[in-house]
Coordinates of N, CA, C and O in Angstrom, one line a residue:
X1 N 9.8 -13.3 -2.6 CA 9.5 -13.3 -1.2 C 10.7 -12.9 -0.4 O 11.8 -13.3 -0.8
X2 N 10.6 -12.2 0.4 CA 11.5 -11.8 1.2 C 11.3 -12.2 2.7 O 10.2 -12.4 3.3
X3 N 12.6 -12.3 3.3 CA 12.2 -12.3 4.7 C 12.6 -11.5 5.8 O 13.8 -10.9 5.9
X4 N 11.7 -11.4 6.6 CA 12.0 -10.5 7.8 C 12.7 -10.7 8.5 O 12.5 -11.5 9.4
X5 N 14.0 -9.9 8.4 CA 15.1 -10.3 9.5 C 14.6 -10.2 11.1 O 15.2 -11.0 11.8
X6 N 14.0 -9.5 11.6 CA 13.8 -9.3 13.0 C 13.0 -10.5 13.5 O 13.0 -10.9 14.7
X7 N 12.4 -11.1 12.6 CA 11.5 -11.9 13.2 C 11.6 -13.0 12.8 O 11.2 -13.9 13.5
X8 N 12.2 -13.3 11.5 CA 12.5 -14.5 10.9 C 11.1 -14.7 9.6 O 11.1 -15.7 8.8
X9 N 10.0 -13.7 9.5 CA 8.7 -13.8 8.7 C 9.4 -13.3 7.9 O 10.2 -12.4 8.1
X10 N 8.8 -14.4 6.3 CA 8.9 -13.9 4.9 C 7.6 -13.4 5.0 O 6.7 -13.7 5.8
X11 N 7.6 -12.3 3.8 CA 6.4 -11.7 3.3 C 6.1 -12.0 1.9 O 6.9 -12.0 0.9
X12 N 5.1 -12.2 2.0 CA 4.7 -12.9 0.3 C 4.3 -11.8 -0.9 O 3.7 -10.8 -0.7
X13 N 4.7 -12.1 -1.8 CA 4.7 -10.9 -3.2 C 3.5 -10.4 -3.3 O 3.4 -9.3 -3.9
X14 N 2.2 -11.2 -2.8 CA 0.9 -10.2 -3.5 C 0.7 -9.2 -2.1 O -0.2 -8.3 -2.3
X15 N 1.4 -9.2 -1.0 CA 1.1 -7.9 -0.3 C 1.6 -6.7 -0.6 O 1.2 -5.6 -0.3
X16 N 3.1 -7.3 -1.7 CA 3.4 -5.5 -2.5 C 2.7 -5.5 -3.7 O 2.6 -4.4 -4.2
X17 N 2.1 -6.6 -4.3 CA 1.3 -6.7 -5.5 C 0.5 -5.2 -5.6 O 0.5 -4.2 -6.3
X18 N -0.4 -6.0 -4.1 CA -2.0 -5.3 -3.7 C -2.0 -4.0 -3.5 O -2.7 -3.1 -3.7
X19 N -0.7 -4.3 -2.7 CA -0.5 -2.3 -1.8 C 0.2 -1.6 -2.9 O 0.4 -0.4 -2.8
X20 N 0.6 -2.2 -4.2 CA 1.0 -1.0 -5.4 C -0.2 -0.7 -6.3 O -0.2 0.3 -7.0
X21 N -1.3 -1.7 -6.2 CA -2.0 -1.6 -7.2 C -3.3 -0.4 -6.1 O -4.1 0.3 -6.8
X22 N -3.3 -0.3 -4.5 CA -3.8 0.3 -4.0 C -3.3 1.6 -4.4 O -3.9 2.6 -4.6
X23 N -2.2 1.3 -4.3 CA -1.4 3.1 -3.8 C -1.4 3.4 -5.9 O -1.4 4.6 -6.0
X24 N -1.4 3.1 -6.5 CA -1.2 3.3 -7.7 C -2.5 3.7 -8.6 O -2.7 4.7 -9.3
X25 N -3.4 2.5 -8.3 CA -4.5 2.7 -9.5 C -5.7 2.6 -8.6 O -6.8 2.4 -9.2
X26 N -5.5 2.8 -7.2 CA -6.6 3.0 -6.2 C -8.0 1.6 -6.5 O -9.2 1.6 -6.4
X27 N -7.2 0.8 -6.7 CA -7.9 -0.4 -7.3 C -8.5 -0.8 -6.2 O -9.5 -1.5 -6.5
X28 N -8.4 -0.6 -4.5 CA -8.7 -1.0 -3.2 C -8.7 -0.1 -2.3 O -8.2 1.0 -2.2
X29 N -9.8 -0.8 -1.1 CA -10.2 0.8 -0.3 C -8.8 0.2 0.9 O -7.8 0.8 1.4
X30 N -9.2 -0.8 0.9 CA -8.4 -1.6 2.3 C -7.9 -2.9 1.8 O -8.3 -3.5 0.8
X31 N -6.4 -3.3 3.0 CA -5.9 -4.6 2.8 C -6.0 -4.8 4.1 O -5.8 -3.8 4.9
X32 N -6.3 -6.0 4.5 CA -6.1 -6.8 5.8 C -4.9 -7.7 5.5 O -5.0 -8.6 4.7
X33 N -3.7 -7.4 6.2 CA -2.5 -8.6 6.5 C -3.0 -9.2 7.7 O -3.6 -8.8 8.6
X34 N -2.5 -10.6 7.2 CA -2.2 -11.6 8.6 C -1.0 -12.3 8.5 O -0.3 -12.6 7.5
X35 N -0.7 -12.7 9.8 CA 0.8 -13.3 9.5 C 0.0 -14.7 9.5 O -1.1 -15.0 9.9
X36 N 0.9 -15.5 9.0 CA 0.2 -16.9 9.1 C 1.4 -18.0 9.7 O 2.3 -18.6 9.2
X37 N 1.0 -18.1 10.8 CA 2.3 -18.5 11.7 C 3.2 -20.0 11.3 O 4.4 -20.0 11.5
X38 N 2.3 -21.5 10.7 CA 2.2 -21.8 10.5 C 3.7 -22.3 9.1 O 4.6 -23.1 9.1
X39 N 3.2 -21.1 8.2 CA 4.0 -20.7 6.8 C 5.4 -19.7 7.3 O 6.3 -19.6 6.4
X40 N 5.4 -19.1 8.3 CA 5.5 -18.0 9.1 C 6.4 -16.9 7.8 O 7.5 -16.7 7.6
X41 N 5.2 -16.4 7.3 CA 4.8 -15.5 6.3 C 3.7 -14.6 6.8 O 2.9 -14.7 7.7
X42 N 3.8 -13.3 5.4 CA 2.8 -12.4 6.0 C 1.7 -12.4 4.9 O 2.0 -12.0 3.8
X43 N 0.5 -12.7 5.0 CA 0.0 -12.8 4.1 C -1.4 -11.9 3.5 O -2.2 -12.0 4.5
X44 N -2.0 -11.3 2.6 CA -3.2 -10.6 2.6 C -4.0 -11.7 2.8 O -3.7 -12.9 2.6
X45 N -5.2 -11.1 3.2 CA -6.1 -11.4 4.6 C -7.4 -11.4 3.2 O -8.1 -12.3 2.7
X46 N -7.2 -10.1 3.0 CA -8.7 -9.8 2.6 C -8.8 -8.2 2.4 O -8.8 -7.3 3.3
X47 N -9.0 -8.0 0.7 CA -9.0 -6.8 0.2 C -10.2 -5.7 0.2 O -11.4 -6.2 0.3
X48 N -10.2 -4.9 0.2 CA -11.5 -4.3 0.2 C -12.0 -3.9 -0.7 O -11.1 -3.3 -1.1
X49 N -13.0 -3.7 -1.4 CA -13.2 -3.1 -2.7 C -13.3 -1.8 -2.4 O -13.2 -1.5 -1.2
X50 N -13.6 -0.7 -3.7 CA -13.3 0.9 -4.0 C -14.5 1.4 -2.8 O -14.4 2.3 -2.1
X51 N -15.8 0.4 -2.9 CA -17.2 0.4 -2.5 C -17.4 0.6 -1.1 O -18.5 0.9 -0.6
X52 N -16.3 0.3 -0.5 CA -16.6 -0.5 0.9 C -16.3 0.7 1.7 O -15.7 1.6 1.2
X53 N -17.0 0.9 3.2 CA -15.9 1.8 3.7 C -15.4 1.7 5.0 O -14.9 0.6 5.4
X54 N -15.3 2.8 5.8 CA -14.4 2.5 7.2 C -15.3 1.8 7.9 O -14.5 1.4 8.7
X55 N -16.5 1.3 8.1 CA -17.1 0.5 9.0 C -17.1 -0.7 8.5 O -17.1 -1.5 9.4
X56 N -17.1 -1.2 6.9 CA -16.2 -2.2 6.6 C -15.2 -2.5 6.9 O -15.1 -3.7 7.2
X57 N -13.9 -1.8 7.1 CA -12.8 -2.2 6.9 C -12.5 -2.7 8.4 O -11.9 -3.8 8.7
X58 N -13.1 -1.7 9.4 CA -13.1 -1.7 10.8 C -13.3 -3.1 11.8 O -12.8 -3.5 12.8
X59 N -14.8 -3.8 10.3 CA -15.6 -5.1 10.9 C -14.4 -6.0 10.0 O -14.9 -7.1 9.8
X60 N -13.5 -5.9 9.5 CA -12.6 -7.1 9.1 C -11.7 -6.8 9.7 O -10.6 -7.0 9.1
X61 N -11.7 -6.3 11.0 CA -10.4 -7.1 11.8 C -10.7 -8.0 13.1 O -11.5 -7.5 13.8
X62 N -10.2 -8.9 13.3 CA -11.0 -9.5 14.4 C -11.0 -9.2 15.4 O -10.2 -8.3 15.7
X63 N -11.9 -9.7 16.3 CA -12.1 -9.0 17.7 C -11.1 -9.6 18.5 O -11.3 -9.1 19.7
X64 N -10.0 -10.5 18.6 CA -9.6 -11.3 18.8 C -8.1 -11.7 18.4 O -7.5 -12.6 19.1
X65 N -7.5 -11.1 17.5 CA -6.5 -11.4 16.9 C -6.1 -10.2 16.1 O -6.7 -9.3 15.5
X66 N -4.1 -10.6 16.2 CA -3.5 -9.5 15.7 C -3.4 -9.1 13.9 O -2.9 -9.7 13.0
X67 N -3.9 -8.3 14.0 CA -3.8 -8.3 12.2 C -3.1 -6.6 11.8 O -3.3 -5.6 12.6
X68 N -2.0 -6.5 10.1 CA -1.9 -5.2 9.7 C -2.8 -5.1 8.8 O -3.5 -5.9 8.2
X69 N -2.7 -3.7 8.8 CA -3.9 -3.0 7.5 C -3.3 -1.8 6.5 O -2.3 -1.3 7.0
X70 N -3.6 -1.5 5.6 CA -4.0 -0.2 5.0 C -4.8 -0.1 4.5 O -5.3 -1.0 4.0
X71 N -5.5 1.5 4.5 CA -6.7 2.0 4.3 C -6.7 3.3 3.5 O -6.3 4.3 4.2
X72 N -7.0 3.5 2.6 CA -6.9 4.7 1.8 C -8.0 5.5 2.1 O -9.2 5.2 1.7
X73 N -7.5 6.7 3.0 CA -9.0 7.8 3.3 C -9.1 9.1 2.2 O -8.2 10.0 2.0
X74 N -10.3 8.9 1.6 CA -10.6 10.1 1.1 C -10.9 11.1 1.8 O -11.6 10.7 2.8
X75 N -10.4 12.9 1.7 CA -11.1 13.3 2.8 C -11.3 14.8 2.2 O -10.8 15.0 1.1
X76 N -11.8 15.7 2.8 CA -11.7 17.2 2.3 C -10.9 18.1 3.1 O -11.2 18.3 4.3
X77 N -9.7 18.7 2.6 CA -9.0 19.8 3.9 C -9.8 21.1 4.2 O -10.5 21.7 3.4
X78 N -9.7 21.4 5.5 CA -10.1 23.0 5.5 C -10.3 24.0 4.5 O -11.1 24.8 4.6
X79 N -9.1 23.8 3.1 CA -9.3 25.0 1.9 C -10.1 24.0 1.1 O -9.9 24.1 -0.1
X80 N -11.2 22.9 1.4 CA -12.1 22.2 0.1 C -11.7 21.6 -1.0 O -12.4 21.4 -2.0
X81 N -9.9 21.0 -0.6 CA -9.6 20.1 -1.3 C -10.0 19.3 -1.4 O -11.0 19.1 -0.7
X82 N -9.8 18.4 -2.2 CA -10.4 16.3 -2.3 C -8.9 15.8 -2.2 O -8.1 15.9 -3.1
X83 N -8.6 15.4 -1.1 CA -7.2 14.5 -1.1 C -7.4 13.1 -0.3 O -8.4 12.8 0.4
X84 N -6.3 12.3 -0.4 CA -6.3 11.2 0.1 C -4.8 10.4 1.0 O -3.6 10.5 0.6
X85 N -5.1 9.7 2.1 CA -3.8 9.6 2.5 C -3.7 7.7 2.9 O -4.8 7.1 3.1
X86 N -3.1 7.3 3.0 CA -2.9 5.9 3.1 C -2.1 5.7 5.0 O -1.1 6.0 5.6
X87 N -3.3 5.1 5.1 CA -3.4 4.9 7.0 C -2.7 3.4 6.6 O -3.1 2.7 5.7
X88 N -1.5 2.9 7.7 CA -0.9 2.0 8.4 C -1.6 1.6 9.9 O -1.7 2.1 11.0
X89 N -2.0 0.7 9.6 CA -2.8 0.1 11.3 C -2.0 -1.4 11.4 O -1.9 -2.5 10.7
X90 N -1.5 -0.6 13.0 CA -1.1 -2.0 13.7 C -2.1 -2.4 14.5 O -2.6 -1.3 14.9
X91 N -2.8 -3.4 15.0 CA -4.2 -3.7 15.4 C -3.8 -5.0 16.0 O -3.7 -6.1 15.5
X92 N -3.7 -4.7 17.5 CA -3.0 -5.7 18.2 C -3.7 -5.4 19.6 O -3.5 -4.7 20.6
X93 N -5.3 -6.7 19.2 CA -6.3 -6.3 20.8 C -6.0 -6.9 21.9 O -5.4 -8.0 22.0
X94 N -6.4 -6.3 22.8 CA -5.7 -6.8 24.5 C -6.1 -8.7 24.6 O -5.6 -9.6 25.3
X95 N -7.1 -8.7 23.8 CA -7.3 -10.4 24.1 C -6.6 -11.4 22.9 O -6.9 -12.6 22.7
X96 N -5.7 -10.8 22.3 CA -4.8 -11.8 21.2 C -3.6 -12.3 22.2 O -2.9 -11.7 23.0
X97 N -3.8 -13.6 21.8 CA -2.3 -14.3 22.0 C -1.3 -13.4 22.3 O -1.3 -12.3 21.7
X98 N -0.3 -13.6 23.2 CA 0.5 -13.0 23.8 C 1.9 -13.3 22.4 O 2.2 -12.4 21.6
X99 N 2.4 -14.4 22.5 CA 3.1 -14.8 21.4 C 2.6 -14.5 19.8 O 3.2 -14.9 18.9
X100 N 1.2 -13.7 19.7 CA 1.1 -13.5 18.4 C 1.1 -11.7 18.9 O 0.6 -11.1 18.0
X101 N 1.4 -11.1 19.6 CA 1.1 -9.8 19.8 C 2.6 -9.5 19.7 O 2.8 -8.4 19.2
X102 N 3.7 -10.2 20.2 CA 5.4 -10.4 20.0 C 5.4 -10.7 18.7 O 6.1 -9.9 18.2
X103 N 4.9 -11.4 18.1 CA 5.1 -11.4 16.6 C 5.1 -10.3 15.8 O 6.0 -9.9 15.1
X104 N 3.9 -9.7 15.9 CA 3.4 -9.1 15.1 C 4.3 -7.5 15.1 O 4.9 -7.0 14.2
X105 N 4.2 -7.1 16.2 CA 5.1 -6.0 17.2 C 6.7 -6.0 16.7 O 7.2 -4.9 16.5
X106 N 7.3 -7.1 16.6 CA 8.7 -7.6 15.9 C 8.7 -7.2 14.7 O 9.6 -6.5 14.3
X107 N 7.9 -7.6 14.1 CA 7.9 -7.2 12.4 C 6.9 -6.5 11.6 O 6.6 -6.7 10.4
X108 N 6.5 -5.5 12.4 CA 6.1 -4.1 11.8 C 7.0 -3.2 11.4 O 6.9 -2.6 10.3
X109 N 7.9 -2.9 12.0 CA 8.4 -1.7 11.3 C 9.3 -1.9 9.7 O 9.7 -1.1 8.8
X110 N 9.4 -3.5 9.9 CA 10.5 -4.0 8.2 C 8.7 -4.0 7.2 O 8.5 -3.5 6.1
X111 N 7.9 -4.5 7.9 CA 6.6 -4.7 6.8 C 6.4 -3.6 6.4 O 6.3 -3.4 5.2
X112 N 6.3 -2.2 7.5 CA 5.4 -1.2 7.1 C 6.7 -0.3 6.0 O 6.4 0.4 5.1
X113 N 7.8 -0.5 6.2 CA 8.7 -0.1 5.2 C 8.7 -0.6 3.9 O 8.8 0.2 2.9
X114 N 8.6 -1.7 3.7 CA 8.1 -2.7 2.6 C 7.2 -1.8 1.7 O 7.5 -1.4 0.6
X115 N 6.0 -1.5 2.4 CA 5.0 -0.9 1.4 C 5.3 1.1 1.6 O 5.0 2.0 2.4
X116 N 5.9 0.8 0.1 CA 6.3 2.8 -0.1 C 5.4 3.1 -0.1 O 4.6 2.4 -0.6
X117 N 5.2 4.5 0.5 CA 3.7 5.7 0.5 C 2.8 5.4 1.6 O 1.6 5.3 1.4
X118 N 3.3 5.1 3.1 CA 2.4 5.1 4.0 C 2.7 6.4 4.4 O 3.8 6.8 4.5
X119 N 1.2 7.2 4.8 CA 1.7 8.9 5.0 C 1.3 8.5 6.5 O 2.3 8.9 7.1
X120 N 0.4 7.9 7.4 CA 0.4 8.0 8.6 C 0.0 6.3 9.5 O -0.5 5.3 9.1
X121 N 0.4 6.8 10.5 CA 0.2 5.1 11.6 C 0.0 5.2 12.3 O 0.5 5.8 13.2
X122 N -1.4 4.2 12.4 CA -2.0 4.5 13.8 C -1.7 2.7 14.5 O -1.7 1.6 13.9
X123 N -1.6 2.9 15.6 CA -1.6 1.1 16.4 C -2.5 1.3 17.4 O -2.2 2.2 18.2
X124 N -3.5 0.6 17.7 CA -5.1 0.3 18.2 C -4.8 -1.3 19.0 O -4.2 -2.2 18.4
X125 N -5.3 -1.4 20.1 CA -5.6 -2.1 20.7 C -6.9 -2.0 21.3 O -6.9 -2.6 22.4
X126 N -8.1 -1.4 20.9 CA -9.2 -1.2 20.9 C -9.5 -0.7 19.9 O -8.8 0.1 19.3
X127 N -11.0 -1.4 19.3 CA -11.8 0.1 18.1 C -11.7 1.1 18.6 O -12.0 1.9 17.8
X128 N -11.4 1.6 19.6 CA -11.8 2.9 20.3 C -10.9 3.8 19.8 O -11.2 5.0 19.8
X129 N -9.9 3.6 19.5 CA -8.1 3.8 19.0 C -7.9 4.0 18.0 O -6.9 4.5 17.7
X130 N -8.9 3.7 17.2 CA -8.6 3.9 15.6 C -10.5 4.3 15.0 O -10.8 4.0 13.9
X131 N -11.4 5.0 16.0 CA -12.1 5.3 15.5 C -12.1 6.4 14.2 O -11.3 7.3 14.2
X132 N -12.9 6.4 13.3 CA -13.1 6.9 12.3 C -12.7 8.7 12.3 O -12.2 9.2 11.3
X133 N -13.1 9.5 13.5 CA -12.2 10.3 14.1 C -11.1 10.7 14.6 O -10.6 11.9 14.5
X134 N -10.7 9.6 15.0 CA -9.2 9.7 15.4 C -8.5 9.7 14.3 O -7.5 10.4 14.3
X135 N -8.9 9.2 13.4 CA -8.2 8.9 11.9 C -7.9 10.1 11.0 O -6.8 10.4 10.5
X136 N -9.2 10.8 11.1 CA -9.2 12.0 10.3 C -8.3 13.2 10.8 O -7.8 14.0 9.9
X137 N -8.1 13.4 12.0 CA -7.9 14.2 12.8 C -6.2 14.1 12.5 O -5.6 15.1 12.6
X138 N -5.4 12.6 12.1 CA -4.8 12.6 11.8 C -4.4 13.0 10.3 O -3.3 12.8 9.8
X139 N -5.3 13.5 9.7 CA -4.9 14.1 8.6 C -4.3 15.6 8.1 O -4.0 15.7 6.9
X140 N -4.1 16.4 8.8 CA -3.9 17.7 9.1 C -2.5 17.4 9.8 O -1.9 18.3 10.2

């Protein structure tokens, strides 16, 4: 376990576990982090299976509260490739806790370093922010 200097959060070993066995053997579509203020650690939330997809991943974050993610999008390029890129979502909605939106905000940039191979990042304070669109669009 290591801890986050900016914020004082340790992060717990199964979020680099999850996110090598994501990024490695594509064992997961999505991870939901939560920090768990409490422990004040960062902890997986809730994995997604190979099965699931963005409207899955989308309905596990709450309407309500700050949570991180990664999401592995399969997609096709313009020349009819099959590739894939690993989305970073900070997901920090206008009705979360003020003191959990300072948290979270603090120690994003040491977490999202933590996990090698994030190719892009998006930060949403609405679904509207990280629609399924917006996402792809970032892939190019």
């Amino acid at each position: 376990m290591q801890a986050n200097s900016a914020s004082g959060l340790a992060v717990n070993d199964e979020c680099k576990f999850k996110f090598q066995e994501l990024k490695a053997r594509r064992g997961f579509r999505f991870i939901v982090f939560r920090i768990d203020e409490k422990a004040m650690e960062i902890k997986v939330e809730r994995l997604g299976e190979t099965s699931e997809g963005y409207d899955d991943f989308a309905a596990a974050l709450p309407a309500d509260e700050c949570r991180y993610a990664v999401y592995d999008l399969d997609f096709v390029t313009d020349e009819n490739c099959q590739k894939s890129k690993i989305f970073f979502f900070s997901w920090s909605p206008d009705t979360a806790r003020t003191r959990s939106k300072m948290l979270y905000a603090s120690s994003k940039d040491r977490f999202r370093r933590m996990l090698d191979g994030i190719q892009c990042e998006i930060q949403a304070t609405d679904p509207s922010e990280m629609s399924l669109d917006i996402v792809k669009a970032r892939t190019h």
